[in-house]
Amino acid sequence: MASTKDRKVVEMNTFAGLRKLPLWSWIWFILGLLYFVLPLYGTLDFSLRMQRDVIGLKAYHMAFADKAFWQTFGYSFFLATMTIIVSICLIVPTAYWIRLRLPEARRIVEFITLLPFVIPAIVLVFGLIRLFSSPITLPVAGIVLLPPLTNTVFGTNVLMVAGYMVLGLPYIYRSVDLGMRTVDVRTLTEAAESLGANWYTIILTVILPNIRASLLSGALLIFAIVVGEVVLASFLGIKTFGPYLLLLGQQRSYEPAALSFTTFLMTWAAMGIIQKISGGQGHVAGAH
Amino acid sequence: MAFLVINKVNKAFGKTIAVQDFNLELQKGEFVSFLGPSGCGKTTTLRMVAGFETPTSGRVVINGEDITNKPPNQRDVGMVFQSYALFPNMTVAGNVGYGLRIAKKPVNEIKKRVDNMLDLTHMSEFGDRYPYQLSGGQQQRVALARALALSPQILLLDEPLSALDAKLRVSLRSEIRAIQQELGISAIYVTHDQEEALSISDRVVVMNNGAIEQVGSPFEVYNFPQTSFVANFIGTLNTFSAEIIDPEQCTLKVGDQTLAVVHDLSAKQRGEYVSIAIRPERINFASADQNNNLLEGSIKSVTFLGSIVRVLITCGDNMLCMDIFNNPYLELPKTGQHVQVACPREAVLVLDK
Amino acid sequence: MTENTLPPPKVRVLNSKIGRWLGIVPFFIFAFLFLLWPSFRLLIGSFTDNQNHFTISNIIQLFTVPTIRDAYWLSIRISAVSALGGGLLGFLLAYSITVGGLPRVIRSALITFSGVASNFAGVPLAFAFVATLGRTGFITAILMRVFKLNLYDLGFSLYSFAGLSLVYMYFQFPLMVLIVAPALDGLKREWREMAENLGASSLQYWRDIALPILLPSILGAIILLFGNAFGAYATALALAGGTLPLITIQIGEQIQGDVMHNMNLGYAMALGMVIIMAISLAGYSWLQQRTERWLK
């Protein structure tokens, strides 16, 4: 009983001198808090002042009344959902397989999943657009293997989802891999196998439910990335939420503030959920 | 006046009382252990001597100087932590010399002192290594050298060997004792390991629940425990509840068997119950001519432990543990065998509380 | 060898060496198509001219064409400034919630704030700062009203180097908090006590022990912040349009229309960014390993 008590006691008194007067700590904290809060307050304040001398939600009404808002946001939502689904379908089996059967592939796969950190989003988008806006041909006979993806709506959607998947790759992979490590999928699998389950059943009924917390946090991060993303969409000429907000900012002043504040609340909600379910460190993402 | 005086020291953290009414006097060159289960307040007491905690009340006096409220960096006491606490960014020599550098000693003097200390702890070859390149035992030697480098008035060791493996613990503890005796420095050694405390100390302070249970030489606290806590904490012990039959004759009844003791029971009443204790090594098989202080029972188990053989005997409602020395020509007793054992009258201890 | 009566073990495809690698083929196909191949194209493109011949002139032009050189330099400076500024503030905050003695409630609140703020970036962040420190922003207005102080007359502009650095710091300092707080937690209390025991003052403890131990983590985190700002695009675009010619903005223009009339030069510009990022992240991982070795 006492070793924990001892430690607690010690912790309380370690910096007794400082504890008496953590003045500087408070100063830094308040400074940081101001930095954090003031721009948000500014946005909120601004967004409520659309009508002269009246505090009101008019900017929000106007912003939400715009059909284009719902269209672009809906589109972003659709793309985010697709990205999350395809990412999970690709990453969960891969991470599972590596953990179980192919540990020697871990280093290379981890390296690849970290590449999007090294390759800035704009560079990646540049490469993707250049590569897939012209037909991909077999070098010898000139046979067209793949027509330009950007020529069709479907192809563009595929390219968008693929691009978002790449941008989200480091986060979803780390999240899933960590989840599998903490629940020890190997033992779970062996237990399920000994009960006669096959691979398909194991993944669906044993693995997925056990890593749902990490899946959810990975999914929310992808959602945050996709909804805020500007680069890929605007260069492909797709009307998602990011470019819409950017354009709106050039034309109007109050509605963008209202939408920015709304976006912030969504980010807050997403991160809040992630914090809640992971209980640990926040992740880092975003379309900076 | 004693070299170190800890006088009526109390320490409370909020509502929890960590140490209460702690009184101890330590002579120069004496090696004292604080022994007790974790949470008994031994580490807190040590930290009050080091200055990391301030007593709620009471005084700590070293060499005639009241240091109760002196900050730790002006106390002139050496400290060795369980976790070694070597500075990972400094070499071994850097660690040992750090205090001397803070004290702004001349460079060649620091070097000489560091070499001396590393010699003393047999670490001379490792001066340029970093802590992460050393084993646990080596790290603790460096920590010891570092604590001694400033020639402190007193050396404090907070479970210094707990993180090491058993073999190393034994060899390092005798080394610590040898160094302490060579330097003639006073030392306080905190441990929860009774064997360690008994083997290394001049005196042992047994603590429980923030208070001192007993202070005495290892021989005293082992052989004459004053409280049932001390009796039980140190060594293996058989404890029984016994009914006083005759306070004058000092006879007691355990179950339906009678034992005589040397303890003065005249203050007690007939029929009163007391706790008695017997060390397993003080019990033996009864020889035919013995008819005093006999206990009967049947053997429940026999465990061969190397140098001794431990025999558990069911003795009425009680379980009796008996240790006999190993002997290759000895016929081991059999389980289920009915036996008669004897223990000398003076081996039966009556515990105060 | 004669009693070969047992049937040969049935080798399931998925258990053979090649079979096991089949399991992650979909991942490799995806990574190849959408990550490796485009990157490879950039690499090759950087070293070819319009006639598809090998050349290093694109690379040379990165250093010789003033607009490109300046764009890199501006990006590097702004990333460095925001990384150092955000790093400093983030460190002080992390200090205050770990060893600084603030209550635990504050700590968890700040960690959550940091998680949110480090993810709040791009267009909304730019708008938030416009509403705060823009010409009509509320802090600008308050300073005007209360102190009769016109920030913009004093030379400040949100749409300048300093302004953008200030905006970037918004997602930089929380990231610093998230990275450095665990490192500060790793400072053992015994180190401080031991230093005190050996006569060191608080200042000496920080100078001789705590900072040297933390230094790799701090530097590593600042490098990470640098990369974080270096790749940023949307924030700068939304805030300043094209007025601050960062390298990312230049590449953006290159994608939209071939301004330089040389697509391969655009590839080279992108490659330059990747190289700078790769160098900084290599530095980060080197420092990371160094710290781990010390503190294992």
PDB file of N, CA and C in Angstrom, chain C residues 48-84:
ATOM      1  N   THR C  48      15.171  16.088 -65.626  1.00  0.00           N
ATOM      2  CA  THR C  48      15.033  16.014 -67.085  1.00  0.00           C
ATOM      3  C   THR C  48      14.659  17.394 -67.623  1.00  0.00           C
ATOM      4  N   ASP C  49      15.004  17.616 -68.864  1.00  0.00           N
ATOM      5  CA  ASP C  49      14.607  18.869 -69.499  1.00  0.00           C
ATOM      6  C   ASP C  49      13.388  18.619 -70.381  1.00  0.00           C
ATOM      7  N   ASN C  50      12.988  19.636 -71.138  1.00  0.00           N
ATOM      8  CA  ASN C  50      11.774  19.502 -71.942  1.00  0.00           C
ATOM      9  C   ASN C  50      11.891  18.442 -73.029  1.00  0.00           C
ATOM     10  N   GLN C  51      13.109  18.129 -73.397  1.00  0.00           N
ATOM     11  CA  GLN C  51      13.292  17.096 -74.425  1.00  0.00           C
ATOM     12  C   GLN C  51      13.525  15.724 -73.801  1.00  0.00           C
ATOM     13  N   ASN C  52      13.202  15.588 -72.518  1.00  0.00           N
ATOM     14  CA  ASN C  52      13.392  14.306 -71.828  1.00  0.00           C
ATOM     15  C   ASN C  52      14.845  13.866 -71.741  1.00  0.00           C
ATOM     16  N   HIS C  53      15.733  14.815 -71.700  1.00  0.00           N
ATOM     17  CA  HIS C  53      17.134  14.452 -71.497  1.00  0.00           C
ATOM     18  C   HIS C  53      17.530  14.767 -70.063  1.00  0.00           C
ATOM     19  N   PHE C  54      18.545  14.054 -69.600  1.00  0.00           N
ATOM     20  CA  PHE C  54      19.022  14.304 -68.244  1.00  0.00           C
ATOM     21  C   PHE C  54      19.645  15.695 -68.127  1.00  0.00           C
ATOM     22  N   THR C  55      19.331  16.373 -67.044  1.00  0.00           N
ATOM     23  CA  THR C  55      19.949  17.682 -66.822  1.00  0.00           C
ATOM     24  C   THR C  55      19.934  17.989 -65.335  1.00  0.00           C
ATOM     25  N   ILE C  56      20.881  18.802 -64.909  1.00  0.00           N
ATOM     26  CA  ILE C  56      20.801  19.268 -63.528  1.00  0.00           C
ATOM     27  C   ILE C  56      20.501  20.763 -63.506  1.00  0.00           C
ATOM     28  N   SER C  57      20.126  21.287 -64.641  1.00  0.00           N
ATOM     29  CA  SER C  57      19.906  22.738 -64.706  1.00  0.00           C
ATOM     30  C   SER C  57      18.715  23.149 -63.843  1.00  0.00           C
ATOM     31  N   ASN C  58      17.694  22.276 -63.728  1.00  0.00           N
ATOM     32  CA  ASN C  58      16.556  22.607 -62.862  1.00  0.00           C
ATOM     33  C   ASN C  58      17.008  22.811 -61.424  1.00  0.00           C
ATOM     34  N   ILE C  59      17.884  21.904 -61.004  1.00  0.00           N
ATOM     35  CA  ILE C  59      18.367  21.988 -59.627  1.00  0.00           C
ATOM     36  C   ILE C  59      19.187  23.267 -59.445  1.00  0.00           C
ATOM     37  N   ILE C  60      20.020  23.535 -60.439  1.00  0.00           N
ATOM     38  CA  ILE C  60      20.846  24.742 -60.355  1.00  0.00           C
ATOM     39  C   ILE C  60      19.965  25.978 -60.277  1.00  0.00           C
ATOM     40  N   GLN C  61      18.868  25.954 -61.055  1.00  0.00           N
ATOM     41  CA  GLN C  61      17.991  27.132 -61.064  1.00  0.00           C
ATOM     42  C   GLN C  61      17.349  27.397 -59.703  1.00  0.00           C
ATOM     43  N   LEU C  62      17.188  26.348 -58.886  1.00  0.00           N
ATOM     44  CA  LEU C  62      16.645  26.570 -57.549  1.00  0.00           C
ATOM     45  C   LEU C  62      17.490  27.585 -56.799  1.00  0.00           C
ATOM     46  N   PHE C  63      18.782  27.552 -57.079  1.00  0.00           N
ATOM     47  CA  PHE C  63      19.683  28.454 -56.366  1.00  0.00           C
ATOM     48  C   PHE C  63      19.915  29.761 -57.119  1.00  0.00           C
ATOM     49  N   THR C  64      19.664  29.757 -58.403  1.00  0.00           N
ATOM     50  CA  THR C  64      20.022  30.942 -59.174  1.00  0.00           C
ATOM     51  C   THR C  64      18.835  31.841 -59.505  1.00  0.00           C
ATOM     52  N   VAL C  65      17.640  31.243 -59.693  1.00  0.00           N
ATOM     53  CA  VAL C  65      16.488  32.090 -59.992  1.00  0.00           C
ATOM     54  C   VAL C  65      16.062  32.814 -58.716  1.00  0.00           C
ATOM     55  N   PRO C  66      16.119  34.140 -58.704  1.00  0.00           N
ATOM     56  CA  PRO C  66      15.882  34.868 -57.445  1.00  0.00           C
ATOM     57  C   PRO C  66      14.527  34.551 -56.821  1.00  0.00           C
ATOM     58  N   THR C  67      13.451  34.491 -57.616  1.00  0.00           N
ATOM     59  CA  THR C  67      12.138  34.272 -56.994  1.00  0.00           C
ATOM     60  C   THR C  67      12.085  32.940 -56.251  1.00  0.00           C
ATOM     61  N   ILE C  68      12.683  31.917 -56.850  1.00  0.00           N
ATOM     62  CA  ILE C  68      12.655  30.598 -56.200  1.00  0.00           C
ATOM     63  C   ILE C  68      13.523  30.600 -54.951  1.00  0.00           C
ATOM     64  N   ARG C  69      14.721  31.124 -55.131  1.00  0.00           N
ATOM     65  CA  ARG C  69      15.636  31.163 -54.002  1.00  0.00           C
ATOM     66  C   ARG C  69      15.002  31.923 -52.834  1.00  0.00           C
ATOM     67  N   ASP C  70      14.413  33.072 -53.154  1.00  0.00           N
ATOM     68  CA  ASP C  70      13.794  33.887 -52.108  1.00  0.00           C
ATOM     69  C   ASP C  70      12.618  33.170 -51.455  1.00  0.00           C
ATOM     70  N   ALA C  71      11.867  32.448 -52.286  1.00  0.00           N
ATOM     71  CA  ALA C  71      10.715  31.728 -51.734  1.00  0.00           C
ATOM     72  C   ALA C  71      11.167  30.674 -50.716  1.00  0.00           C
ATOM     73  N   TYR C  72      12.207  29.913 -51.091  1.00  0.00           N
ATOM     74  CA  TYR C  72      12.758  28.940 -50.146  1.00  0.00           C
ATOM     75  C   TYR C  72      13.208  29.637 -48.869  1.00  0.00           C
ATOM     76  N   TRP C  73      13.935  30.733 -49.072  1.00  0.00           N
ATOM     77  CA  TRP C  73      14.515  31.424 -47.932  1.00  0.00           C
ATOM     78  C   TRP C  73      13.419  31.960 -47.016  1.00  0.00           C
ATOM     79  N   LEU C  74      12.366  32.518 -47.641  1.00  0.00           N
ATOM     80  CA  LEU C  74      11.251  33.025 -46.846  1.00  0.00           C
ATOM     81  C   LEU C  74      10.586  31.890 -46.064  1.00  0.00           C
ATOM     82  N   SER C  75      10.325  30.775 -46.753  1.00  0.00           N
ATOM     83  CA  SER C  75       9.706  29.621 -46.079  1.00  0.00           C
ATOM     84  C   SER C  75      10.573  29.143 -44.925  1.00  0.00           C
ATOM     85  N   ILE C  76      11.875  29.072 -45.183  1.00  0.00           N
ATOM     86  CA  ILE C  76      12.773  28.579 -44.141  1.00  0.00           C
ATOM     87  C   ILE C  76      12.761  29.534 -42.948  1.00  0.00           C
ATOM     88  N   ARG C  77      12.814  30.839 -43.246  1.00  0.00           N
ATOM     89  CA  ARG C  77      12.855  31.793 -42.141  1.00  0.00           C
ATOM     90  C   ARG C  77      11.564  31.755 -41.320  1.00  0.00           C
ATOM     91  N   ILE C  78      10.449  31.757 -42.056  1.00  0.00           N
ATOM     92  CA  ILE C  78       9.172  31.810 -41.342  1.00  0.00           C
ATOM     93  C   ILE C  78       8.963  30.525 -40.526  1.00  0.00           C
ATOM     94  N   SER C  79       9.405  29.392 -41.094  1.00  0.00           N
ATOM     95  CA  SER C  79       9.279  28.130 -40.354  1.00  0.00           C
ATOM     96  C   SER C  79      10.176  28.157 -39.128  1.00  0.00           C
ATOM     97  N   ALA C  80      11.392  28.691 -39.314  1.00  0.00           N
ATOM     98  CA  ALA C  80      12.331  28.723 -38.194  1.00  0.00           C
ATOM     99  C   ALA C  80      11.804  29.644 -37.095  1.00  0.00           C
ATOM    100  N   VAL C  81      11.332  30.824 -37.497  1.00  0.00           N
ATOM    101  CA  VAL C  81      10.854  31.768 -36.485  1.00  0.00           C
ATOM    102  C   VAL C  81       9.650  31.206 -35.732  1.00  0.00           C
ATOM    103  N   SER C  82       8.701  30.642 -36.496  1.00  0.00           N
ATOM    104  CA  SER C  82       7.510  30.117 -35.815  1.00  0.00           C
ATOM    105  C   SER C  82       7.853  28.881 -34.990  1.00  0.00           C
ATOM    106  N   ALA C  83       8.857  28.118 -35.436  1.00  0.00           N
ATOM    107  CA  ALA C  83       9.257  26.942 -34.663  1.00  0.00           C
ATOM    108  C   ALA C  83       9.942  27.365 -33.366  1.00  0.00           C
ATOM    109  N   LEU C  84      10.809  28.374 -33.462  1.00  0.00           N
ATOM    110  CA  LEU C  84      11.503  28.817 -32.250  1.00  0.00           C
ATOM    111  C   LEU C  84      10.530  29.497 -31.290  1.00  0.00           C
TER     112      LEU C  84
END
